[in-house]
Amino acid sequence: FMGMSDSDLIADSPSVRMEPPFVVDLGDDAAREPALTGGKAAALARGATAGLATLPGVVLTTAFSDAVDRGADVAQPPAVREAYERANGDGAPLVARSSSVVEDTAESSMAGQFESVIGIDGFDEFVKAVAAVLDSRERAGAADQPIAVLVQPLIEPRFGGVMFGIDPVSGRTDRRVVSAVRGGPEPLVSGEVDGSRYLLEAPSGKVLEFAANDGPGLGRADLRQLVALSDQVASVFGGPQDVEWAIAADTQLWLLQSRPVTTEIRG
Protein backbone atom coordinates (compact mmCIF):
# COMPACT_ATOMS: atom_id res chain seq x y z
CA PHE A 1 0.00 0.00 0.00
CA MET A 2 3.01 2.31 -0.21
CA GLY A 3 2.17 5.52 -2.03
CA MET A 4 -1.57 5.17 -1.50
CA SER A 5 -3.45 7.81 0.44
CA ASP A 6 -6.15 7.18 3.03
CA SER A 7 -8.78 8.27 0.51
CA ASP A 8 -7.45 5.73 -2.00
CA LEU A 9 -7.76 2.97 0.57
CA ILE A 10 -11.30 4.03 1.48
CA ALA A 11 -12.38 4.19 -2.16
CA ASP A 12 -10.96 0.70 -2.82
CA SER A 13 -12.44 -0.84 0.31
CA PRO A 14 -15.30 -3.28 -0.41
CA SER A 15 -16.97 -2.23 2.86
CA VAL A 16 -17.60 1.31 1.59
CA ARG A 17 -20.90 1.59 -0.27
CA MET A 18 -21.55 4.61 -2.45
CA GLU A 19 -25.05 6.03 -2.03
CA PRO A 20 -26.97 6.34 -5.31
CA PRO A 21 -27.42 9.92 -6.55
CA PHE A 22 -30.69 11.82 -6.25
CA VAL A 23 -30.19 13.65 -9.58
CA VAL A 24 -28.60 12.48 -12.84
CA ASP A 25 -28.51 13.88 -16.36
CA LEU A 26 -29.91 11.77 -19.18
CA GLY A 27 -26.45 11.91 -20.71
CA ASP A 28 -24.83 10.25 -17.66
CA ASP A 29 -23.89 6.58 -17.85
CA ALA A 30 -25.90 5.98 -14.67
CA ALA A 31 -29.09 7.18 -16.38
CA ARG A 32 -29.20 3.99 -18.46
CA GLU A 33 -29.87 1.88 -15.34
CA PRO A 34 -33.66 1.24 -14.98
CA ALA A 35 -33.35 0.51 -11.26
CA LEU A 36 -32.09 4.08 -10.76
CA THR A 37 -34.00 6.09 -13.36
CA GLY A 38 -37.00 3.88 -14.22
CA GLY A 39 -37.94 2.35 -17.53
CA LYS A 40 -38.84 5.49 -19.46
CA ALA A 41 -35.78 7.58 -18.61
CA ALA A 42 -33.39 4.63 -18.94
CA ALA A 43 -34.67 3.89 -22.44
CA LEU A 44 -34.30 7.52 -23.51
CA ALA A 45 -30.78 7.64 -22.08
CA ARG A 46 -29.90 4.50 -24.01
CA GLY A 47 -31.44 5.95 -27.17
CA ALA A 48 -29.54 9.20 -26.78
CA THR A 49 -26.27 7.29 -26.41
CA ALA A 50 -27.08 5.50 -29.67
CA GLY A 51 -27.65 8.79 -31.47
CA LEU A 52 -31.45 8.91 -31.50
CA ALA A 53 -33.07 12.35 -31.42
CA THR A 54 -34.11 12.74 -27.79
CA LEU A 55 -34.69 15.87 -25.74
CA PRO A 56 -32.19 16.70 -23.00
CA GLY A 57 -33.29 16.09 -19.44
CA VAL A 58 -32.49 15.39 -15.82
CA VAL A 59 -33.90 12.70 -13.57
CA LEU A 60 -34.88 12.76 -9.92
CA THR A 61 -33.96 9.15 -9.29
CA THR A 62 -35.57 6.26 -7.43
CA ALA A 63 -33.17 7.06 -4.57
CA PHE A 64 -35.01 10.38 -4.25
CA SER A 65 -38.43 8.71 -4.22
CA ASP A 66 -37.14 6.25 -1.61
CA ALA A 67 -36.14 9.21 0.58
CA VAL A 68 -39.61 10.74 0.20
CA ASP A 69 -41.18 7.38 1.05
CA ARG A 70 -39.12 7.37 4.24
CA GLY A 71 -40.68 10.68 5.24
CA ALA A 72 -38.66 13.44 3.54
CA ASP A 73 -40.64 16.51 2.46
CA VAL A 74 -40.67 16.72 -1.34
CA ALA A 75 -39.90 20.45 -1.21
CA GLN A 76 -36.96 20.20 1.17
CA PRO A 77 -34.19 18.05 -0.38
CA PRO A 78 -31.63 20.19 -2.26
CA ALA A 79 -31.98 17.68 -5.11
CA VAL A 80 -35.32 19.21 -6.13
CA ARG A 81 -33.81 22.66 -6.53
CA GLU A 82 -30.78 21.12 -8.27
CA ALA A 83 -32.97 19.28 -10.79
CA TYR A 84 -34.98 22.44 -11.47
CA GLU A 85 -31.87 24.53 -12.09
CA ARG A 86 -30.12 21.89 -14.20
CA ALA A 87 -33.24 21.71 -16.37
CA ASN A 88 -33.18 25.53 -16.74
CA GLY A 89 -36.56 25.86 -15.06
CA ASP A 90 -36.24 29.64 -14.71
CA GLY A 91 -35.55 29.98 -18.42
CA ALA A 92 -38.31 27.90 -20.00
CA PRO A 93 -41.40 25.82 -19.08
CA LEU A 94 -40.77 22.21 -18.13
CA VAL A 95 -42.42 18.81 -18.32
CA ALA A 96 -42.27 16.28 -15.47
CA ARG A 97 -42.94 12.67 -16.48
CA SER A 98 -43.15 9.48 -14.49
CA SER A 99 -40.45 6.85 -14.95
CA SER A 100 -41.38 3.92 -12.74
CA VAL A 101 -39.39 0.70 -12.43
CA VAL A 102 -42.59 -1.19 -13.39
CA GLU A 103 -43.34 1.08 -16.37
CA ASP A 104 -42.31 0.48 -20.00
CA THR A 105 -41.06 -3.05 -19.41
CA ALA A 106 -41.31 -6.08 -21.70
CA GLU A 107 -44.14 -7.40 -19.49
CA SER A 108 -46.24 -4.24 -19.17
CA SER A 109 -46.16 -0.69 -20.55
CA MET A 110 -48.66 0.80 -18.02
CA ALA A 111 -49.10 3.62 -20.53
CA GLY A 112 -51.09 6.56 -19.21
CA GLN A 113 -51.45 5.14 -15.69
CA PHE A 114 -48.85 7.40 -14.07
CA GLU A 115 -48.84 11.21 -14.04
CA SER A 116 -47.22 13.62 -16.48
CA VAL A 117 -47.35 17.36 -15.80
CA ILE A 118 -47.01 19.60 -18.85
CA GLY A 119 -46.05 23.28 -18.88
CA ILE A 120 -44.47 23.80 -15.44
CA ASP A 121 -43.70 27.47 -14.82
CA GLY A 122 -41.69 28.35 -11.71
CA PHE A 123 -40.18 26.44 -8.82
CA ASP A 124 -43.37 26.19 -6.74
CA GLU A 125 -45.20 24.57 -9.65
CA PHE A 126 -42.23 22.26 -10.14
CA VAL A 127 -42.43 21.02 -6.54
CA LYS A 128 -46.16 20.34 -6.95
CA ALA A 129 -45.51 18.51 -10.23
CA VAL A 130 -42.86 16.26 -8.65
CA ALA A 131 -45.26 15.44 -5.81
CA ALA A 132 -48.03 14.67 -8.31
CA VAL A 133 -45.82 12.22 -10.19
CA LEU A 134 -44.80 10.45 -6.99
CA ASP A 135 -48.40 10.32 -5.75
CA SER A 136 -49.62 8.82 -9.03
CA ARG A 137 -48.17 5.48 -7.98
CA GLU A 138 -51.25 5.01 -5.80
CA ARG A 139 -53.59 5.40 -8.77
CA ALA A 140 -51.47 3.01 -10.85
CA GLY A 141 -51.49 0.34 -8.13
CA ALA A 142 -47.73 0.66 -7.68
CA ALA A 143 -47.51 2.54 -4.39
CA ASP A 144 -44.82 0.17 -3.13
CA GLN A 145 -42.60 0.55 -6.19
CA PRO A 146 -39.80 3.11 -6.63
CA ILE A 147 -40.33 5.78 -9.24
CA ALA A 148 -38.13 8.40 -10.87
CA VAL A 149 -39.20 11.78 -12.24
CA LEU A 150 -37.98 12.69 -15.72
CA VAL A 151 -37.69 16.46 -16.22
CA GLN A 152 -37.39 17.88 -19.75
CA PRO A 153 -38.00 21.15 -21.59
CA LEU A 154 -41.50 21.75 -22.91
CA ILE A 155 -41.84 21.72 -26.67
CA GLU A 156 -44.97 22.67 -28.58
CA PRO A 157 -45.00 20.27 -31.52
CA ARG A 158 -47.13 20.46 -34.63
CA PHE A 159 -47.99 16.79 -34.32
CA GLY A 160 -47.48 14.01 -31.83
CA GLY A 161 -48.50 10.42 -31.49
CA VAL A 162 -47.63 6.79 -31.01
CA MET A 163 -46.24 4.18 -33.37
CA PHE A 164 -46.05 0.39 -33.31
CA GLY A 165 -43.05 -1.19 -34.96
CA ILE A 166 -45.20 -4.17 -36.02
CA ASP A 167 -48.80 -4.64 -37.15
CA PRO A 168 -50.45 -6.24 -34.09
CA VAL A 169 -53.39 -7.48 -36.19
CA SER A 170 -51.50 -9.36 -38.91
CA GLY A 171 -48.19 -9.80 -37.07
CA ARG A 172 -46.33 -8.50 -40.11
CA THR A 173 -43.00 -6.94 -39.29
CA ASP A 174 -42.96 -4.96 -42.55
CA ARG A 175 -45.90 -2.87 -41.38
CA ARG A 176 -45.99 0.14 -39.04
CA VAL A 177 -49.10 1.46 -37.28
CA VAL A 178 -49.08 5.21 -36.56
CA SER A 179 -51.65 7.26 -34.65
CA ALA A 180 -51.32 11.06 -34.73
CA VAL A 181 -52.85 14.13 -33.09
CA ARG A 182 -52.25 17.85 -33.31
CA GLY A 183 -49.87 19.00 -30.60
CA GLY A 184 -48.29 16.59 -28.15
CA PRO A 185 -49.27 12.91 -27.81
CA GLU A 186 -50.69 13.14 -24.26
CA PRO A 187 -54.42 13.27 -25.23
CA LEU A 188 -53.90 10.23 -27.45
CA VAL A 189 -52.07 8.23 -24.78
CA SER A 190 -54.71 9.06 -22.15
CA GLY A 191 -57.53 8.01 -24.49
CA GLU A 192 -59.17 11.43 -24.72
CA VAL A 193 -58.98 11.35 -28.54
CA ASP A 194 -58.52 8.69 -31.19
CA GLY A 195 -56.28 10.60 -33.59
CA SER A 196 -55.73 9.70 -37.23
CA ARG A 197 -54.51 6.18 -37.94
CA TYR A 198 -52.07 5.01 -40.60
CA LEU A 199 -51.01 1.54 -41.65
CA LEU A 200 -47.66 2.01 -43.40
CA GLU A 201 -45.44 -0.21 -45.47
CA ALA A 202 -41.82 -0.40 -44.34
CA PRO A 203 -39.32 0.76 -45.32
CA SER A 204 -41.01 2.87 -48.03
CA GLY A 205 -43.56 4.64 -45.81
CA LYS A 206 -46.30 3.92 -48.37
CA VAL A 207 -49.79 4.43 -46.92
CA LEU A 208 -51.74 1.16 -47.02
CA GLU A 209 -54.69 2.29 -44.89
CA PHE A 210 -55.76 5.65 -43.47
CA ALA A 211 -58.54 6.72 -41.11
CA ALA A 212 -58.80 10.45 -40.36
CA ASN A 213 -60.95 10.14 -37.20
CA ASP A 214 -60.27 13.31 -35.19
CA GLY A 215 -56.59 13.62 -36.12
CA PRO A 216 -54.43 15.34 -38.74
CA GLY A 217 -53.11 14.21 -42.07
CA LEU A 218 -49.33 13.78 -42.14
CA GLY A 219 -47.11 14.52 -45.14
CA ARG A 220 -45.05 11.88 -46.93
CA ALA A 221 -41.81 13.26 -45.49
CA ASP A 222 -43.17 12.97 -41.95
CA LEU A 223 -44.33 9.40 -42.57
CA ARG A 224 -40.95 8.39 -43.98
CA GLN A 225 -39.27 9.93 -40.94
CA LEU A 226 -41.48 7.87 -38.65
CA VAL A 227 -40.78 4.60 -40.44
CA ALA A 228 -37.05 5.33 -40.30
CA LEU A 229 -37.34 6.03 -36.56
CA SER A 230 -39.11 2.72 -36.00
CA ASP A 231 -36.24 0.90 -37.70
CA GLN A 232 -33.67 2.80 -35.63
CA VAL A 233 -35.31 2.07 -32.27
CA ALA A 234 -35.79 -1.60 -33.21
CA SER A 235 -32.06 -1.80 -33.93
CA VAL A 236 -31.10 -0.07 -30.67
CA PHE A 237 -33.46 -2.03 -28.42
CA GLY A 238 -33.38 -5.38 -30.16
CA GLY A 239 -36.95 -5.66 -31.42
CA PRO A 240 -40.14 -3.83 -32.41
CA GLN A 241 -40.95 -0.89 -30.16
CA ASP A 242 -44.04 1.04 -29.10
CA VAL A 243 -42.89 4.66 -29.25
CA GLU A 244 -44.24 8.11 -28.49
CA TRP A 245 -43.03 10.83 -30.83
CA ALA A 246 -43.42 14.52 -31.63
CA ILE A 247 -42.74 16.56 -34.76
CA ALA A 248 -41.71 20.14 -34.00
CA ALA A 249 -42.53 23.23 -36.02
CA ASP A 250 -39.14 22.96 -37.75
CA THR A 251 -40.04 19.35 -38.84
CA GLN A 252 -37.57 17.82 -36.33
CA LEU A 253 -38.84 14.42 -35.19
CA TRP A 254 -38.24 13.73 -31.49
CA LEU A 255 -38.37 10.39 -29.73
CA LEU A 256 -40.29 10.95 -26.48
CA GLN A 257 -40.52 7.37 -25.27
CA SER A 258 -39.67 3.85 -26.38
CA ARG A 259 -40.84 0.60 -24.85
CA PRO A 260 -41.17 -3.02 -26.03
CA VAL A 261 -44.43 -3.84 -27.79
CA THR A 262 -46.62 -5.46 -25.13
CA THR A 263 -49.88 -5.56 -27.12
CA GLU A 264 -50.95 -9.10 -27.98
CA ILE A 265 -49.94 -9.91 -31.55
CA ARG A 266 -52.89 -11.76 -33.09
CA GLY A 267 -51.41 -12.57 -36.48
Tab-separated table of C-alpha atoms in Angstrom:
chain	number	residue	atom	x	y	z
A	1	PHE	CA	0.000	0.000	0.000
A	2	MET	CA	3.011	2.314	-0.210
A	3	GLY	CA	2.169	5.517	-2.026
A	4	MET	CA	-1.575	5.169	-1.499
A	5	SER	CA	-3.449	7.814	0.443
A	6	ASP	CA	-6.150	7.180	3.033
A	7	SER	CA	-8.781	8.270	0.506
A	8	ASP	CA	-7.453	5.734	-2.004
A	9	LEU	CA	-7.757	2.968	0.567
A	10	ILE	CA	-11.295	4.027	1.482
A	11	ALA	CA	-12.384	4.191	-2.164
A	12	ASP	CA	-10.965	0.699	-2.821
A	13	SER	CA	-12.440	-0.835	0.309
A	14	PRO	CA	-15.300	-3.277	-0.415
A	15	SER	CA	-16.972	-2.230	2.855
A	16	VAL	CA	-17.599	1.312	1.593
A	17	ARG	CA	-20.902	1.587	-0.268
A	18	MET	CA	-21.555	4.614	-2.452
A	19	GLU	CA	-25.051	6.029	-2.033
A	20	PRO	CA	-26.975	6.341	-5.308
A	21	PRO	CA	-27.418	9.920	-6.549
A	22	PHE	CA	-30.694	11.818	-6.249
A	23	VAL	CA	-30.187	13.651	-9.575
A	24	VAL	CA	-28.599	12.479	-12.837
A	25	ASP	CA	-28.509	13.881	-16.360
A	26	LEU	CA	-29.907	11.772	-19.176
A	27	GLY	CA	-26.448	11.909	-20.706
A	28	ASP	CA	-24.831	10.250	-17.664
A	29	ASP	CA	-23.890	6.580	-17.848
A	30	ALA	CA	-25.900	5.977	-14.672
A	31	ALA	CA	-29.089	7.176	-16.385
A	32	ARG	CA	-29.203	3.986	-18.458
A	33	GLU	CA	-29.868	1.881	-15.342
A	34	PRO	CA	-33.656	1.244	-14.981
A	35	ALA	CA	-33.346	0.510	-11.261
A	36	LEU	CA	-32.088	4.078	-10.758
A	37	THR	CA	-34.003	6.094	-13.362
A	38	GLY	CA	-37.005	3.884	-14.221
A	39	GLY	CA	-37.945	2.352	-17.534
A	40	LYS	CA	-38.835	5.486	-19.463
A	41	ALA	CA	-35.781	7.580	-18.613
A	42	ALA	CA	-33.385	4.634	-18.940
A	43	ALA	CA	-34.668	3.885	-22.443
A	44	LEU	CA	-34.300	7.524	-23.508
A	45	ALA	CA	-30.780	7.638	-22.077
A	46	ARG	CA	-29.896	4.498	-24.013
A	47	GLY	CA	-31.442	5.951	-27.169
A	48	ALA	CA	-29.542	9.204	-26.776
A	49	THR	CA	-26.270	7.288	-26.411
A	50	ALA	CA	-27.081	5.497	-29.669
A	51	GLY	CA	-27.645	8.788	-31.466
A	52	LEU	CA	-31.450	8.909	-31.503
A	53	ALA	CA	-33.071	12.354	-31.418
A	54	THR	CA	-34.114	12.740	-27.785
A	55	LEU	CA	-34.692	15.869	-25.742
A	56	PRO	CA	-32.185	16.705	-22.999
A	57	GLY	CA	-33.288	16.088	-19.444
A	58	VAL	CA	-32.491	15.394	-15.820
A	59	VAL	CA	-33.899	12.698	-13.569
A	60	LEU	CA	-34.880	12.760	-9.917
A	61	THR	CA	-33.960	9.148	-9.290
A	62	THR	CA	-35.566	6.263	-7.430
A	63	ALA	CA	-33.175	7.059	-4.573
A	64	PHE	CA	-35.005	10.383	-4.252
A	65	SER	CA	-38.429	8.706	-4.221
A	66	ASP	CA	-37.141	6.253	-1.613
A	67	ALA	CA	-36.143	9.215	0.578
A	68	VAL	CA	-39.615	10.738	0.204
A	69	ASP	CA	-41.175	7.377	1.053
A	70	ARG	CA	-39.116	7.365	4.237
A	71	GLY	CA	-40.679	10.682	5.243
A	72	ALA	CA	-38.664	13.435	3.544
A	73	ASP	CA	-40.637	16.512	2.461
A	74	VAL	CA	-40.673	16.723	-1.344
A	75	ALA	CA	-39.898	20.448	-1.209
A	76	GLN	CA	-36.961	20.201	1.173
A	77	PRO	CA	-34.193	18.050	-0.383
A	78	PRO	CA	-31.626	20.188	-2.257
A	79	ALA	CA	-31.978	17.680	-5.109
A	80	VAL	CA	-35.320	19.206	-6.131
A	81	ARG	CA	-33.808	22.657	-6.531
A	82	GLU	CA	-30.784	21.122	-8.273
A	83	ALA	CA	-32.973	19.278	-10.785
A	84	TYR	CA	-34.978	22.445	-11.465
A	85	GLU	CA	-31.866	24.525	-12.085
A	86	ARG	CA	-30.118	21.889	-14.199
A	87	ALA	CA	-33.240	21.708	-16.369
A	88	ASN	CA	-33.183	25.534	-16.739
A	89	GLY	CA	-36.559	25.864	-15.062
A	90	ASP	CA	-36.236	29.644	-14.711
A	91	GLY	CA	-35.552	29.979	-18.421
A	92	ALA	CA	-38.313	27.901	-20.001
A	93	PRO	CA	-41.397	25.824	-19.079
A	94	LEU	CA	-40.771	22.214	-18.134
A	95	VAL	CA	-42.416	18.815	-18.325
A	96	ALA	CA	-42.271	16.281	-15.466
A	97	ARG	CA	-42.935	12.670	-16.480
A	98	SER	CA	-43.154	9.476	-14.494
A	99	SER	CA	-40.449	6.852	-14.949
A	100	SER	CA	-41.375	3.919	-12.745
A	101	VAL	CA	-39.390	0.700	-12.426
A	102	VAL	CA	-42.592	-1.194	-13.393
A	103	GLU	CA	-43.342	1.081	-16.375
A	104	ASP	CA	-42.307	0.481	-19.998
A	105	THR	CA	-41.062	-3.050	-19.413
A	106	ALA	CA	-41.313	-6.078	-21.701
A	107	GLU	CA	-44.139	-7.399	-19.492
A	108	SER	CA	-46.245	-4.238	-19.165
A	109	SER	CA	-46.164	-0.695	-20.550
A	110	MET	CA	-48.662	0.801	-18.016
A	111	ALA	CA	-49.099	3.617	-20.529
A	112	GLY	CA	-51.085	6.559	-19.207
A	113	GLN	CA	-51.451	5.141	-15.687
A	114	PHE	CA	-48.853	7.401	-14.070
A	115	GLU	CA	-48.842	11.205	-14.044
A	116	SER	CA	-47.220	13.619	-16.477
A	117	VAL	CA	-47.355	17.357	-15.798
A	118	ILE	CA	-47.006	19.599	-18.845
A	119	GLY	CA	-46.046	23.281	-18.878
A	120	ILE	CA	-44.473	23.804	-15.441
A	121	ASP	CA	-43.702	27.474	-14.816
A	122	GLY	CA	-41.687	28.350	-11.711
A	123	PHE	CA	-40.181	26.437	-8.817
A	124	ASP	CA	-43.367	26.192	-6.738
A	125	GLU	CA	-45.195	24.569	-9.649
A	126	PHE	CA	-42.234	22.256	-10.136
A	127	VAL	CA	-42.429	21.017	-6.539
A	128	LYS	CA	-46.158	20.341	-6.951
A	129	ALA	CA	-45.507	18.511	-10.225
A	130	VAL	CA	-42.859	16.264	-8.651
A	131	ALA	CA	-45.257	15.441	-5.812
A	132	ALA	CA	-48.034	14.672	-8.307
A	133	VAL	CA	-45.823	12.224	-10.192
A	134	LEU	CA	-44.801	10.451	-6.990
A	135	ASP	CA	-48.397	10.318	-5.747
A	136	SER	CA	-49.623	8.822	-9.028
A	137	ARG	CA	-48.175	5.476	-7.983
A	138	GLU	CA	-51.246	5.011	-5.797
A	139	ARG	CA	-53.590	5.401	-8.774
A	140	ALA	CA	-51.473	3.008	-10.845
A	141	GLY	CA	-51.494	0.342	-8.134
A	142	ALA	CA	-47.728	0.657	-7.681
A	143	ALA	CA	-47.514	2.539	-4.391
A	144	ASP	CA	-44.824	0.172	-3.125
A	145	GLN	CA	-42.601	0.553	-6.191
A	146	PRO	CA	-39.802	3.114	-6.627
A	147	ILE	CA	-40.331	5.784	-9.237
A	148	ALA	CA	-38.130	8.404	-10.866
A	149	VAL	CA	-39.202	11.779	-12.239
A	150	LEU	CA	-37.980	12.695	-15.722
A	151	VAL	CA	-37.687	16.464	-16.220
A	152	GLN	CA	-37.388	17.879	-19.746
A	153	PRO	CA	-38.002	21.154	-21.589
A	154	LEU	CA	-41.500	21.751	-22.910
A	155	ILE	CA	-41.839	21.719	-26.671
A	156	GLU	CA	-44.973	22.671	-28.576
A	157	PRO	CA	-44.997	20.266	-31.515
A	158	ARG	CA	-47.132	20.462	-34.631
A	159	PHE	CA	-47.990	16.788	-34.316
A	160	GLY	CA	-47.478	14.014	-31.829
A	161	GLY	CA	-48.497	10.422	-31.491
A	162	VAL	CA	-47.632	6.786	-31.005
A	163	MET	CA	-46.240	4.179	-33.366
A	164	PHE	CA	-46.054	0.391	-33.308
A	165	GLY	CA	-43.052	-1.185	-34.964
A	166	ILE	CA	-45.198	-4.166	-36.021
A	167	ASP	CA	-48.797	-4.639	-37.152
A	168	PRO	CA	-50.453	-6.235	-34.095
A	169	VAL	CA	-53.392	-7.480	-36.188
A	170	SER	CA	-51.497	-9.362	-38.905
A	171	GLY	CA	-48.194	-9.800	-37.070
A	172	ARG	CA	-46.329	-8.495	-40.108
A	173	THR	CA	-43.001	-6.941	-39.287
A	174	ASP	CA	-42.960	-4.959	-42.548
A	175	ARG	CA	-45.905	-2.866	-41.380
A	176	ARG	CA	-45.994	0.140	-39.039
A	177	VAL	CA	-49.100	1.463	-37.276
A	178	VAL	CA	-49.076	5.207	-36.560
A	179	SER	CA	-51.654	7.264	-34.655
A	180	ALA	CA	-51.316	11.055	-34.730
A	181	VAL	CA	-52.852	14.126	-33.092
A	182	ARG	CA	-52.250	17.851	-33.312
A	183	GLY	CA	-49.866	19.004	-30.596
A	184	GLY	CA	-48.286	16.588	-28.147
A	185	PRO	CA	-49.271	12.909	-27.808
A	186	GLU	CA	-50.689	13.140	-24.265
A	187	PRO	CA	-54.417	13.270	-25.234
A	188	LEU	CA	-53.904	10.227	-27.446
A	189	VAL	CA	-52.071	8.229	-24.784
A	190	SER	CA	-54.706	9.061	-22.154
A	191	GLY	CA	-57.527	8.009	-24.488
A	192	GLU	CA	-59.173	11.433	-24.715
A	193	VAL	CA	-58.984	11.349	-28.535
A	194	ASP	CA	-58.521	8.686	-31.191
A	195	GLY	CA	-56.277	10.600	-33.588
A	196	SER	CA	-55.733	9.702	-37.227
A	197	ARG	CA	-54.509	6.185	-37.945
A	198	TYR	CA	-52.071	5.013	-40.596
A	199	LEU	CA	-51.009	1.540	-41.655
A	200	LEU	CA	-47.662	2.014	-43.397
A	201	GLU	CA	-45.441	-0.206	-45.469
A	202	ALA	CA	-41.817	-0.402	-44.335
A	203	PRO	CA	-39.321	0.759	-45.318
A	204	SER	CA	-41.011	2.865	-48.026
A	205	GLY	CA	-43.557	4.636	-45.809
A	206	LYS	CA	-46.295	3.921	-48.373
A	207	VAL	CA	-49.785	4.431	-46.916
A	208	LEU	CA	-51.745	1.163	-47.017
A	209	GLU	CA	-54.692	2.291	-44.889
A	210	PHE	CA	-55.761	5.651	-43.468
A	211	ALA	CA	-58.545	6.719	-41.110
A	212	ALA	CA	-58.805	10.449	-40.360
A	213	ASN	CA	-60.952	10.137	-37.201
A	214	ASP	CA	-60.266	13.309	-35.189
A	215	GLY	CA	-56.586	13.623	-36.117
A	216	PRO	CA	-54.435	15.340	-38.744
A	217	GLY	CA	-53.107	14.205	-42.067
A	218	LEU	CA	-49.327	13.783	-42.143
A	219	GLY	CA	-47.109	14.518	-45.141
A	220	ARG	CA	-45.053	11.879	-46.928
A	221	ALA	CA	-41.810	13.265	-45.491
A	222	ASP	CA	-43.175	12.969	-41.948
A	223	LEU	CA	-44.333	9.401	-42.573
A	224	ARG	CA	-40.953	8.392	-43.977
A	225	GLN	CA	-39.272	9.933	-40.935
A	226	LEU	CA	-41.481	7.870	-38.646
A	227	VAL	CA	-40.777	4.596	-40.440
A	228	ALA	CA	-37.055	5.326	-40.305
A	229	LEU	CA	-37.340	6.032	-36.562
A	230	SER	CA	-39.112	2.717	-36.005
A	231	ASP	CA	-36.237	0.904	-37.703
A	232	GLN	CA	-33.672	2.803	-35.629
A	233	VAL	CA	-35.313	2.066	-32.272
A	234	ALA	CA	-35.795	-1.600	-33.207
A	235	SER	CA	-32.065	-1.803	-33.931
A	236	VAL	CA	-31.098	-0.071	-30.672
A	237	PHE	CA	-33.456	-2.028	-28.416
A	238	GLY	CA	-33.378	-5.380	-30.165
A	239	GLY	CA	-36.947	-5.658	-31.417
A	240	PRO	CA	-40.139	-3.827	-32.410
A	241	GLN	CA	-40.950	-0.889	-30.165
A	242	ASP	CA	-44.045	1.042	-29.100
A	243	VAL	CA	-42.889	4.664	-29.255
A	244	GLU	CA	-44.238	8.109	-28.490
A	245	TRP	CA	-43.026	10.832	-30.827
A	246	ALA	CA	-43.421	14.517	-31.628
A	247	ILE	CA	-42.742	16.558	-34.761
A	248	ALA	CA	-41.710	20.136	-34.003
A	249	ALA	CA	-42.535	23.230	-36.023
A	250	ASP	CA	-39.142	22.956	-37.752
A	251	THR	CA	-40.037	19.350	-38.837
A	252	GLN	CA	-37.572	17.823	-36.326
A	253	LEU	CA	-38.835	14.419	-35.191
A	254	TRP	CA	-38.244	13.733	-31.489
A	255	LEU	CA	-38.368	10.387	-29.729
A	256	LEU	CA	-40.289	10.954	-26.483
A	257	GLN	CA	-40.525	7.373	-25.274
A	258	SER	CA	-39.668	3.848	-26.377
A	259	ARG	CA	-40.836	0.596	-24.849
A	260	PRO	CA	-41.165	-3.016	-26.028
A	261	VAL	CA	-44.432	-3.836	-27.790
A	262	THR	CA	-46.622	-5.462	-25.128
A	263	THR	CA	-49.882	-5.556	-27.119
A	264	GLU	CA	-50.948	-9.099	-27.979
A	265	ILE	CA	-49.936	-9.914	-31.546
A	266	ARG	CA	-52.893	-11.756	-33.090
A	267	GLY	CA	-51.413	-12.570	-36.480
